[in-house]
Coordinates of C-alpha atoms in Angstrom, one line a residue:
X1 CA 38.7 -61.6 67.8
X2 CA 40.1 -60.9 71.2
X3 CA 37.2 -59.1 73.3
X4 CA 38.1 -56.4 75.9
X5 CA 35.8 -56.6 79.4
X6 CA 33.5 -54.3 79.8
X7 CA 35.1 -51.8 82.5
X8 CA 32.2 -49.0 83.3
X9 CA 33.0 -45.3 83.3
X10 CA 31.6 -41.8 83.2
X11 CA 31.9 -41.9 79.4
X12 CA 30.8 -45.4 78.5
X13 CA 26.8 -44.4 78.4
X14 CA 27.6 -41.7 75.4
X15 CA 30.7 -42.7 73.7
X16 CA 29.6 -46.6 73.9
X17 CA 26.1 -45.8 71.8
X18 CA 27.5 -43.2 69.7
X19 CA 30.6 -45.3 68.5
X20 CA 28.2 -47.9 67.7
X21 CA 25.6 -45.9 65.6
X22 CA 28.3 -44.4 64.0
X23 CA 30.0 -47.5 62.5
X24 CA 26.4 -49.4 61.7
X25 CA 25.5 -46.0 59.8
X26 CA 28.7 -46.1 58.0
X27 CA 29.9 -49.2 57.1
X28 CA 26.9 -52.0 57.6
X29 CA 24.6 -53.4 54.8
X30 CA 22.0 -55.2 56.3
X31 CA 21.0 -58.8 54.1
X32 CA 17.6 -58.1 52.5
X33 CA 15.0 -59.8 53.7
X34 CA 13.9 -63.6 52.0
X35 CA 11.3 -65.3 54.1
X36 CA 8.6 -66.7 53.0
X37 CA 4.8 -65.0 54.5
X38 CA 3.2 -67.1 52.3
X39 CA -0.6 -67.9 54.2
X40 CA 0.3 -65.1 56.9
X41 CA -1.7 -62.1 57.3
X42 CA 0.0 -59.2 59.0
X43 CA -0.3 -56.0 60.4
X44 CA 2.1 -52.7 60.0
X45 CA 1.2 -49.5 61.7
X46 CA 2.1 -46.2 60.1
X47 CA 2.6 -47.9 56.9
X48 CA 1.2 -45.1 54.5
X49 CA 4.8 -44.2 54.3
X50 CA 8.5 -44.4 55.2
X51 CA 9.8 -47.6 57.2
X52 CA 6.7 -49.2 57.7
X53 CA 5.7 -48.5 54.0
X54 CA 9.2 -50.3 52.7
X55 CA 7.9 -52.9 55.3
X56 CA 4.9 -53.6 54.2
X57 CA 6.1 -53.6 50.5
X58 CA 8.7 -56.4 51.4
X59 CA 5.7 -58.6 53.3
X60 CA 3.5 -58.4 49.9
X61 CA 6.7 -59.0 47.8
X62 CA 7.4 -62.4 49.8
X63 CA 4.1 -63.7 49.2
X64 CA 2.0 -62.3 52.1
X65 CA -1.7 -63.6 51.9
X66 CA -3.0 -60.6 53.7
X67 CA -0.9 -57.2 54.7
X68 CA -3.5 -54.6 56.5
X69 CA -1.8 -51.2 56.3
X70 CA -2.8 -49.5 59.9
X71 CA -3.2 -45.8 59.1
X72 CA -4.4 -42.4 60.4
X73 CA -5.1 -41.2 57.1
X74 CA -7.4 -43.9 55.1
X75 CA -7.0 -41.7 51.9
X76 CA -3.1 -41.8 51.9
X77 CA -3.3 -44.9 53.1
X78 CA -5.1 -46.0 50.2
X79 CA -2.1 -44.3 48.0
X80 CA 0.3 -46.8 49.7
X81 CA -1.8 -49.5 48.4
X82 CA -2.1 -48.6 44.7
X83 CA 2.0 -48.0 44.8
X84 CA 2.5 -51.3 46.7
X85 CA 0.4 -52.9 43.8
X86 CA 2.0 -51.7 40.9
X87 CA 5.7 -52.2 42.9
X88 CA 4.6 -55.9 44.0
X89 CA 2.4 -56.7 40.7
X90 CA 0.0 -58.0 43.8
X91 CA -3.5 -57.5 43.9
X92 CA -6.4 -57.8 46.3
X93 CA -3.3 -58.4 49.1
X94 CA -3.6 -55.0 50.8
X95 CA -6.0 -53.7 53.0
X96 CA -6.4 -50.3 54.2
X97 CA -7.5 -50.0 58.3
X98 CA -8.1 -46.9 60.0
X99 CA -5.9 -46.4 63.2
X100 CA -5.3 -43.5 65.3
X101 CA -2.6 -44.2 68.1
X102 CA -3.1 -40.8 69.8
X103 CA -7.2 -41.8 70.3
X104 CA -7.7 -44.7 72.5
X105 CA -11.3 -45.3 70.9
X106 CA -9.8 -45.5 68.0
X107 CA -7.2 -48.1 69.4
X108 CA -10.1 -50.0 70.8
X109 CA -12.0 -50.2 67.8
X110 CA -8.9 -51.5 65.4
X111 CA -8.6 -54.4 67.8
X112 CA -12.6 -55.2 68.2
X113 CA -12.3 -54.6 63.8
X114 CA -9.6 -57.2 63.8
X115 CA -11.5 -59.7 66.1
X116 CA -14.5 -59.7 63.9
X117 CA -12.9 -59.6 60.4
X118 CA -9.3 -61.8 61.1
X119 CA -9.5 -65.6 61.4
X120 CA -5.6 -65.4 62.1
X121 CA -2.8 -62.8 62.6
X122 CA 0.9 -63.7 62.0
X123 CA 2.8 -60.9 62.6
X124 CA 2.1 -57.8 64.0
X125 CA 4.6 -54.9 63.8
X126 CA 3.8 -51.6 65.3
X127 CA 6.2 -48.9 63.8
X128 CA 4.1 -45.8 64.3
X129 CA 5.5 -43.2 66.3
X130 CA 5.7 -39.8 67.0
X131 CA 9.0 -37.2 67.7
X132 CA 7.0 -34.0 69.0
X133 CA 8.7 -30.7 68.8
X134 CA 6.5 -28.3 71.3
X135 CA 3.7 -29.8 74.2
X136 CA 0.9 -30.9 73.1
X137 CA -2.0 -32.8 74.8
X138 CA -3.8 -36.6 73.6
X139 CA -6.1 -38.1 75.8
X140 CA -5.1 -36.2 79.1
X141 CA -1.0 -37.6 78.5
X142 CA 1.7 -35.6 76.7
X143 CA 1.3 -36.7 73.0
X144 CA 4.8 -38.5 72.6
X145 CA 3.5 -40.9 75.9
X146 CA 0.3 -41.5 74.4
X147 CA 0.9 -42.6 71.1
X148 CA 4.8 -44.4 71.4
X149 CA 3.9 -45.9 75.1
X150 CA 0.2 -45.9 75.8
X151 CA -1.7 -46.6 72.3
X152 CA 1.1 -48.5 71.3
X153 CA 0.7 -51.3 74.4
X154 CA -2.9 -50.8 74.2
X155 CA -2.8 -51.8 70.8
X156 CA -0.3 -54.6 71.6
X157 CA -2.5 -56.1 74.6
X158 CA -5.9 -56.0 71.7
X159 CA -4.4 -57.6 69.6
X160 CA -2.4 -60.7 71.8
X161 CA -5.8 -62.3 72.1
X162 CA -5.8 -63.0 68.5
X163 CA -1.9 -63.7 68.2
X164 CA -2.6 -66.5 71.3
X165 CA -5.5 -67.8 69.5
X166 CA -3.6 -68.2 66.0
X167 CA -0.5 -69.6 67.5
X168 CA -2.8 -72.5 69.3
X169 CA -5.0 -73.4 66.0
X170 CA -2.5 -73.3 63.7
X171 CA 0.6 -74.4 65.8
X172 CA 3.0 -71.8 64.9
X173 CA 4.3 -69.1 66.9
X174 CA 3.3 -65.7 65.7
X175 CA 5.2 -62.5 65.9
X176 CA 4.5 -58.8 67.7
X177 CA 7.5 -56.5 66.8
X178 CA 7.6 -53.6 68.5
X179 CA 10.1 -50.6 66.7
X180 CA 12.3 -48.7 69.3
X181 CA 15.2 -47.3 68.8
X182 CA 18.8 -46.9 70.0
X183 CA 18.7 -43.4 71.3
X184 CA 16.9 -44.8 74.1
X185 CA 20.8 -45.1 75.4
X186 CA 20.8 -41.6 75.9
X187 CA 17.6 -41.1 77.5
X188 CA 17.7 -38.0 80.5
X189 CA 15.1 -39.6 82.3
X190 CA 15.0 -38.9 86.4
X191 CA 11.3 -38.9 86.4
X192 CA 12.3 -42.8 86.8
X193 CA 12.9 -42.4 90.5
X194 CA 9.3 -40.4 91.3
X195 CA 6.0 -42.6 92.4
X196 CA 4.4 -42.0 89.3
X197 CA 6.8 -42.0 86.1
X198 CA 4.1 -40.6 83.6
X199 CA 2.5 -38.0 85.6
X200 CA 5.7 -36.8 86.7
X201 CA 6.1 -36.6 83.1
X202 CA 3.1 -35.1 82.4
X203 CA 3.3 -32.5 84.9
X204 CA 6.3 -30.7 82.5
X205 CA 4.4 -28.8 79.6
X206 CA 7.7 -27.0 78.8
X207 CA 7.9 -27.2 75.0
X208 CA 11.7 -26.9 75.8
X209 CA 11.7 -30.1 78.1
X210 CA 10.3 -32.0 74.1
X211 CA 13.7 -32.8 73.5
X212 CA 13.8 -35.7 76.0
X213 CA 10.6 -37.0 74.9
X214 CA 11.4 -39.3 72.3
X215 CA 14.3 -40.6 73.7
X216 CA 12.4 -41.7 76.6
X217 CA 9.6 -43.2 75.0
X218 CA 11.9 -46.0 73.4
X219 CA 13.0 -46.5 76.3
X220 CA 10.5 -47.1 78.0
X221 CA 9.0 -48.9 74.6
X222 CA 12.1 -51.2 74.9
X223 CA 11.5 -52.1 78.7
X224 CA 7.8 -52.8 78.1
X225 CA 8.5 -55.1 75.4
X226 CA 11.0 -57.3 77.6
X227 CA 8.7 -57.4 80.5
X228 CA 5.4 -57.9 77.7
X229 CA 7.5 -60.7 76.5
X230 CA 8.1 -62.3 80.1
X231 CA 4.2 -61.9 81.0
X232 CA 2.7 -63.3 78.0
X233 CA 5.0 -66.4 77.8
X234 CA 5.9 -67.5 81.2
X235 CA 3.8 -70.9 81.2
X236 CA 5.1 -72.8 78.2
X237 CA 9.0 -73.2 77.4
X238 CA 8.6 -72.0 74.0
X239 CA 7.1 -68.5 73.5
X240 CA 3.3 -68.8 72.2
X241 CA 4.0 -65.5 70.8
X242 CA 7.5 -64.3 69.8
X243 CA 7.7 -60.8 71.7
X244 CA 10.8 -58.4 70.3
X245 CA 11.7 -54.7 70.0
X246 CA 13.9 -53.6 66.9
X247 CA 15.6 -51.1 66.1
X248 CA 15.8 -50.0 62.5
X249 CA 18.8 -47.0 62.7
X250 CA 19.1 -43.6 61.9
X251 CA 16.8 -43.8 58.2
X252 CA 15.5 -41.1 55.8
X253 CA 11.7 -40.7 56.7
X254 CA 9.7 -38.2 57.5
X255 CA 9.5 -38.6 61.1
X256 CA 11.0 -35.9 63.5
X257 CA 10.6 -33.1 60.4
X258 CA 10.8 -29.7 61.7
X259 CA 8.8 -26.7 60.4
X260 CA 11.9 -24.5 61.5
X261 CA 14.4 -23.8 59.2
X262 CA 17.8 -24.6 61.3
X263 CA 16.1 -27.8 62.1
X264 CA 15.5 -28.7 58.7
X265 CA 19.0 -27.4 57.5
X266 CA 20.6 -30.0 60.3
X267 CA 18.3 -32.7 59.8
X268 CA 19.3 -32.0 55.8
X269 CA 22.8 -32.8 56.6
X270 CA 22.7 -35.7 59.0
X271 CA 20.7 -37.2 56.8
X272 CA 23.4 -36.7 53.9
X273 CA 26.3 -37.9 56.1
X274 CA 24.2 -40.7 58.0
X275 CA 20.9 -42.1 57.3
X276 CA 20.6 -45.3 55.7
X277 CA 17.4 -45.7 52.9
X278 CA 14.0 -46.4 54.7
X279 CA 14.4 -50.0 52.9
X280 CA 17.8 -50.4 54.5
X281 CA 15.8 -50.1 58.0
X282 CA 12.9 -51.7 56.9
X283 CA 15.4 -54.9 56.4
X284 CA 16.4 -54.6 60.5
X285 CA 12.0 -54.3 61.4
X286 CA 11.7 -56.9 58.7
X287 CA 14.4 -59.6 61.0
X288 CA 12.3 -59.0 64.1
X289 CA 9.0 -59.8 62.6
X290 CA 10.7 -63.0 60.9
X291 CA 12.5 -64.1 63.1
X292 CA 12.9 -67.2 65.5
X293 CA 12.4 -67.6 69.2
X294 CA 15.7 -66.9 70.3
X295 CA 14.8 -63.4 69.8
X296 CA 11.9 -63.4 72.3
X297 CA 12.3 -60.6 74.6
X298 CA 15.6 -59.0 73.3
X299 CA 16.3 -55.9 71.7
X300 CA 17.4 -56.3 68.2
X301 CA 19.5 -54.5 66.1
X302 CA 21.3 -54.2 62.3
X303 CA 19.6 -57.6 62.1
X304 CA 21.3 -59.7 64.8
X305 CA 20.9 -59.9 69.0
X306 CA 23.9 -60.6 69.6
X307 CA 26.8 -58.5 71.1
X308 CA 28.3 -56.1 68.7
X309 CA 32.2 -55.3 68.6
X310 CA 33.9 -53.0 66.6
X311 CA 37.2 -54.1 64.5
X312 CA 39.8 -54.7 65.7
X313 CA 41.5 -52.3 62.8
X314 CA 40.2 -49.3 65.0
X315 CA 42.7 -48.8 67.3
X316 CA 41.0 -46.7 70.6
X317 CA 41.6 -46.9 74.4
X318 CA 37.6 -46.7 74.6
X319 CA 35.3 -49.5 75.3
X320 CA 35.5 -52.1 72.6
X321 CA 33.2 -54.2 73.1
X322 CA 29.2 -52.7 73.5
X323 CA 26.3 -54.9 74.6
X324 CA 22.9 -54.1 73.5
X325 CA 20.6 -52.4 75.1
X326 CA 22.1 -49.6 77.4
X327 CA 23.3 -50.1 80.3
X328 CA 21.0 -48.9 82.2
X329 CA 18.5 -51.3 80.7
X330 CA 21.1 -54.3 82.1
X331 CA 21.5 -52.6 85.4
X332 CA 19.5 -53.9 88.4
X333 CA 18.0 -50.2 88.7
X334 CA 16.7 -50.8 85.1
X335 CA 15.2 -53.9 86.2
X336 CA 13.5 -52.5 88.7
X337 CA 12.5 -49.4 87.1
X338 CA 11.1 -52.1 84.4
X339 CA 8.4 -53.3 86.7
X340 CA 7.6 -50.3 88.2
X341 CA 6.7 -49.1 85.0
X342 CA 4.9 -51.7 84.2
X343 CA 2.5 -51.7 86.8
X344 CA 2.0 -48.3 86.0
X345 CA 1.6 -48.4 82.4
X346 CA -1.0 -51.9 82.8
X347 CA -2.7 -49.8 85.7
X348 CA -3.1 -47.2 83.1
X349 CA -4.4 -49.4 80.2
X350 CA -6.8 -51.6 82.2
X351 CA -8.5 -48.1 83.3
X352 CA -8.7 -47.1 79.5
X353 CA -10.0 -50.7 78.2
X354 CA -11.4 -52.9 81.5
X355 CA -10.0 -56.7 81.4
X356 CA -7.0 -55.8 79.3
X357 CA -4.5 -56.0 81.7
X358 CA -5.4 -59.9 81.8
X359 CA -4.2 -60.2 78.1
X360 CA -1.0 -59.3 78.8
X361 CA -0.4 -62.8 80.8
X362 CA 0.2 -66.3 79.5

């Protein structure tokens, strides 16, 4: 297939992303998922339900020897695990741990849990997220920042101690999947250029400003991950840990549910016309936390990191070929808003939980 170079213009950051969702939506079937967890324990956040549920389900399914559901409610967590058993015909597998991403004790107290009561981790894939509709406050930080950037990297940087230690006494490289997503291409985000990203951030309580929110918190969720995956594995040539951000697509779940009606009547719709099946997407989180060292650091997507084309049957004078992430991720801007944010976010972290920031390097 011939490729067209990639010639930049006003349109490319919009079209680009939404010619690309479109046809992955439309016409993609993603291979269901065949590895083989047997001996691996692993951890899903959010896995109650939707994605993380399906993922969890396809863990115990391919002969997981522990799968520790991560969950703000233990009693619906403990739902998930008597479906999970009589889907899977599995027994004694699943585990039910309290976690709270919007509480930072409660963060700190999954990961001193998991140090006392793990003797290995194999995979850890932190799905749990939040779209929030109108402002609202967790731990001094609008809640969208605190629990899809903040308690989501403070989980990641508990838990690396453990991933380090199982990767060296069992000689295998565990995985930390991060879930993004691919509207963090159209992310309105000029707080980027101001001294201090999340305070700037902060600073707008406008529940009409929400609609940015989630949008920016994957992308800065994406960046975090590719800098994460840098810091922890810059000593050896092989990653100790394989470090990768997925994105599972536009799915049917319950996340980003309105209690307005419009909303719900559009989100009714689009979910018609677009969304794949949460086990559809759990097969795209379910390639990052499988998969090989190749992916460490990149963003991954309808099960592949490579660049994705459209047809050459669809005839258009736009931009054929799209590389993944956005372009502003690939820019030199993005690289540099990368590490500023970085420092901040560590800065942050090692305030909340003293020492952290040290498990974030190799």
């Amino acid at each position: 297939m011939t490729r067209i170079p990639f010639r930049p213009s006003l349109w490319d950051p919009v079209i680009s992303p939404t010619l690309k969702i479109l046809y992955s939506q439309l016409f993609l079937t993603l291979p269901e998922p065949n590895s083989d967890f047997s001996g691996q324990t692993c951890i899903v956040t959010g896995a109650n339900a939707g994605l993380a549920f399906e993922v969890a389900q396809h863990m115990v399914r391919l002969n997981a020897t522990r799968v520790i559901l991560a969950v703000r409610s233990v009693d619906r967590g403990e739902a998930a695990r008597k479906k999970l058993e009589e889907a899977t015909g599995r027994t004694g597998i699943v585990e039910v741990w309290p976690l709270d991403l919007s509480s930072f004790d409660s963060v700190k107290e999954f990961g001193s849990l998991a140090a006392r009561k793990l003797d290995r981790l194999d995979c850890l894939v932190e799905n749990a997220g939040i779209i929030a509709t109108s402002y609202e406050a967790a731990e001094d930080y609008e809640a969208t920042l605190t629990v899809n950037v903040l308690g989501t990297f403070l989980l990641a940087g508990s838990m690396l101690p453990l991933l380090k230690k199982t990767a060296t006494q069992y000689n295998i490289q565990p995985r930390l999947t991060i879930v993004v997503s691919e509207l963090h291409a159209f992310a309105n985000f000029p707080e980027r250029s101001n001294p201090e990203i999340l305070a700037s951030l902060n600073a707008n309580t406008s529940s009409s400003d929400m609609a940015r929110r989630y949008p920016i918190s994957k992308l800065m969720a994406l960046q975090l991950t590719q800098e994460l995956a840098i810091r922890a594995n810059r000593v050896d040539s092989q990653p100790t840990v394989i470090i990768n951000s997925v994105n599972p697509g536009f799915c049917k779940s319950g996340l980003g549910r309105s209690k307005y009606l419009l909303s719900q009547t559009v989100r009714f719709f689009l979910d018609l016309l677009f969304a794949r099946t949460t086990e559809m997407g759990s097969r795209a989180i379910l390639f990052g936390a499988t998969a090989t060292q190749e992916t460490n650091g990149k963003y991954l997507s309808d099960c592949r990191i490579e660049e994705w084309v459209l047809p050459s049957t669809i005839k258009s004078n736009l931009l054929l070929t799209i590389s993944r992430p956005s372009a502003f991720v690939r820019s030199e801007e993005g690289r540099e808003v990368q590490l500023k944010l970085w420092d901040e976010v560590v800065g942050i972290l090692d305030r909340i939980c003293a020492g952290i920031a040290r498990n974030f390097s190799d």
